[in-house]
Structure formats: C-alpha cells, structure tokens
Short mmCIF file of C-alpha atoms in Angstrom, two decimals:
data_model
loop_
_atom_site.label_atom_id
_atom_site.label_comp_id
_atom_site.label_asym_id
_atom_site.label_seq_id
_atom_site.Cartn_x
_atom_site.Cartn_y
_atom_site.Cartn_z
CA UNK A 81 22.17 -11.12 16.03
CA UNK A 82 19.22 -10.94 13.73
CA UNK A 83 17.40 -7.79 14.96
CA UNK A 84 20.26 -5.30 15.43
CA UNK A 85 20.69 -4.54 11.61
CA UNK A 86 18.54 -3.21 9.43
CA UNK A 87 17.04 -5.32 6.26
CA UNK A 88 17.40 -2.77 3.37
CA UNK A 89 15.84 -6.02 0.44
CA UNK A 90 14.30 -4.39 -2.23
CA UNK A 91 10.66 -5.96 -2.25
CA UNK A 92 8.46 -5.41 -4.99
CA UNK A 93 4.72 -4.35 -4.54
CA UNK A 94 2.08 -3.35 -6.66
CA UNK A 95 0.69 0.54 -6.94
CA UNK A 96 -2.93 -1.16 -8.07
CA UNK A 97 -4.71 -4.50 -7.60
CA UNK A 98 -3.15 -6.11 -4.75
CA UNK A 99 -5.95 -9.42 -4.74
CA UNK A 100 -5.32 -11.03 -1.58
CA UNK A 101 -8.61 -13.18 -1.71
CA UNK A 102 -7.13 -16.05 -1.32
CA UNK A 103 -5.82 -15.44 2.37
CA UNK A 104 -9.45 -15.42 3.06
CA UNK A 105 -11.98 -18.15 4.00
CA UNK A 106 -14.78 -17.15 1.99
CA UNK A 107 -17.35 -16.99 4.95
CA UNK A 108 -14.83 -14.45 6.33
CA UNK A 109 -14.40 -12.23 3.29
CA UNK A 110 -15.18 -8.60 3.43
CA UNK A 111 -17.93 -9.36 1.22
CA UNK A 112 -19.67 -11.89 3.05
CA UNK A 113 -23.48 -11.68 4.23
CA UNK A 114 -24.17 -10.28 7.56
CA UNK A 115 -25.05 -14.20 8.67
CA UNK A 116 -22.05 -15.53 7.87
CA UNK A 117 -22.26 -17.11 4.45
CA UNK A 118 -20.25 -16.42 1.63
CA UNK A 119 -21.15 -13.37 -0.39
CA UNK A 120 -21.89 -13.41 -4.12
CA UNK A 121 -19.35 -13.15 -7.06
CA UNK A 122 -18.91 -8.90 -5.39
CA UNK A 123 -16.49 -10.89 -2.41
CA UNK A 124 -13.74 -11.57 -4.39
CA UNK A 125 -14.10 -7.60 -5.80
CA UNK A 126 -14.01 -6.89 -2.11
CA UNK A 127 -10.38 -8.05 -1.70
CA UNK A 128 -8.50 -6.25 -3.97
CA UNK A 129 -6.32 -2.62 -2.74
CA UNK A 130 -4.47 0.06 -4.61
CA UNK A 131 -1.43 1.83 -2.79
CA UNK A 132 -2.06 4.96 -1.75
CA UNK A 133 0.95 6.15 -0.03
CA UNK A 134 4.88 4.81 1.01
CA UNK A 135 6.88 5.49 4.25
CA UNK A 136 10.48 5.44 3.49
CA UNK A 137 13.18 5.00 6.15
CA UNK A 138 16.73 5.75 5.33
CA UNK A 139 19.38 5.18 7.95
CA UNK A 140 19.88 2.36 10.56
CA UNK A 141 18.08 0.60 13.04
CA UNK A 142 19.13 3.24 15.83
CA UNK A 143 18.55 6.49 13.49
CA UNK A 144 17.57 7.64 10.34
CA UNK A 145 15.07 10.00 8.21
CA UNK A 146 11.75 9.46 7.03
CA UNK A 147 10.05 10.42 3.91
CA UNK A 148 6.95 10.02 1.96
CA UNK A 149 5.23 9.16 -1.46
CA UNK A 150 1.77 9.62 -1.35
CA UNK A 151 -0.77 9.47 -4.45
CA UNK A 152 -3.92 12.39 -4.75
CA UNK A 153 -7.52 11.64 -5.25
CA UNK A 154 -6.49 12.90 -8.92
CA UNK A 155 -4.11 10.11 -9.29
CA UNK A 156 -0.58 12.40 -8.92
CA UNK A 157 2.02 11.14 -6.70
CA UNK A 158 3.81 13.33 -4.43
CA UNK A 159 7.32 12.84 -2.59
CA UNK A 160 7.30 14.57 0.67
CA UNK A 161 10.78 15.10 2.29
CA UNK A 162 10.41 17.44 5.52
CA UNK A 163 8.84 20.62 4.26
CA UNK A 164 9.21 19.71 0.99
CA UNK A 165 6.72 18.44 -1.22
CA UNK A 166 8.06 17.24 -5.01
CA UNK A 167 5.39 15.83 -7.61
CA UNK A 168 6.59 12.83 -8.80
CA UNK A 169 6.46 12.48 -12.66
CA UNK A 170 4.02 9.55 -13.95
CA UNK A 171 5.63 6.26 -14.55
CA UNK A 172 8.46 6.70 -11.81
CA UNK A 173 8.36 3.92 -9.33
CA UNK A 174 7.57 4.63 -5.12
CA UNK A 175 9.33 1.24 -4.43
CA UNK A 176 12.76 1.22 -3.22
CA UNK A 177 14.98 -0.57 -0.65
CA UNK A 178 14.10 2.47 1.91
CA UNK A 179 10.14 1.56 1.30
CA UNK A 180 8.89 0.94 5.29
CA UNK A 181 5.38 1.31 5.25
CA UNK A 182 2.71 0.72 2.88
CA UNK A 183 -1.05 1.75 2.57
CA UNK A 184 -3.27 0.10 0.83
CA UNK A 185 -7.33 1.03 0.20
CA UNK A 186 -9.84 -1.61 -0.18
CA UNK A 187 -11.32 -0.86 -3.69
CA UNK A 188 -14.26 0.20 -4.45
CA UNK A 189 -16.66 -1.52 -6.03
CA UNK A 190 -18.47 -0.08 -8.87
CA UNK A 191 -20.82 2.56 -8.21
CA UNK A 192 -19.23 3.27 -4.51
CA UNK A 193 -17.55 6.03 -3.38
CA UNK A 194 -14.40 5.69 -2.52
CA UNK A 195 -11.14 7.83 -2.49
CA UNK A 196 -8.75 8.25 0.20
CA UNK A 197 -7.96 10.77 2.72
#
C-alpha cells in the first residue's frame, strides 16, 4: 500500500537560486505588468528563491520528531532541535533524507528590500 510507509529518498535542493521561470507563462510571471503582458527582462529575476529554512521529520508515518535548519538575515544557519538551538558551521549541508519542508524567498531584485522573517 503506497501511503502507509514513509519515503525517506534523499532529494537534492539548492540553498540559493532555485529559477523556476520556466513553470511560468510569461503573462503570468511575478513580474508581469499590472494588464497582463509580459514584464521586461526584471520577470525572469522575479522567479528565482533562496532557502531560508528546512523542516526535518525523523520517524514514521504514524510518529516521529521534528527539527529545524533555518538561515539568519546575516547568512548563519541554525539547527533547532526542541530547546536547542546549534549554529551550523558554513559549508555543512541542511539536505538530508529527513528534509520535509522547504522555504523558499522570492529574491529580491536589486535595490529592494528583502530579508526574511
């Protein structure tokens, strides 16, 4: 039975410049004009994300424990198990086979704000 065990395949993401433009139409781009019509050369700059934080899930379908990587405005990434909270040193990897979640940020485009919560 195909949803009573859990799929534990490592799948491998990117930390920065996730493009997914071309999933979009381009007159349905986050860049496009108010009226509809495709936006300028700034649309395709409009589709690209940078991971901000993992969910992990250890365990089985039924039960388990959750943890959490999640990157500062200052670019550190943190591993947060219950009350504790680990820095993570640079160049580790957040992927794994436990990875459940991910969230993503729409870049900014230069001169924007940007940052995450």
């Amino acid at each position: 039975q195909m949803g009573s065990r859990k799929i534990d395949t490592l799948v491998h993401f990117p930390n920065a410049g996730l493009n997914i433009s071309r999933y979009f139409h381009p007159e349905q781009s986050p860049r496009a004009n108010a009226n509809g019509a495709p936006g300028s050369h700034l649309r395709l700059q409009g589709c690209v994300y940078d991971l901000f934080a993992v969910s992990n899930h250890f365990g089985s379908v039924g039960f388990g424990h959750y943890t959490a990587y999640a990157k500062t405005n200052g670019g550190d990434w943190y591993h947060y198990d219950d009350s504790i909270a680990t820095k993570v040193p640079r160049g580790t990897s957040v992927a794994s086979k436990a990875s459940y979640i991910l969230f993503y940020e729409r870049r900014e485009i230069a001169g924007g704000g940007g940052g995450h919560p």
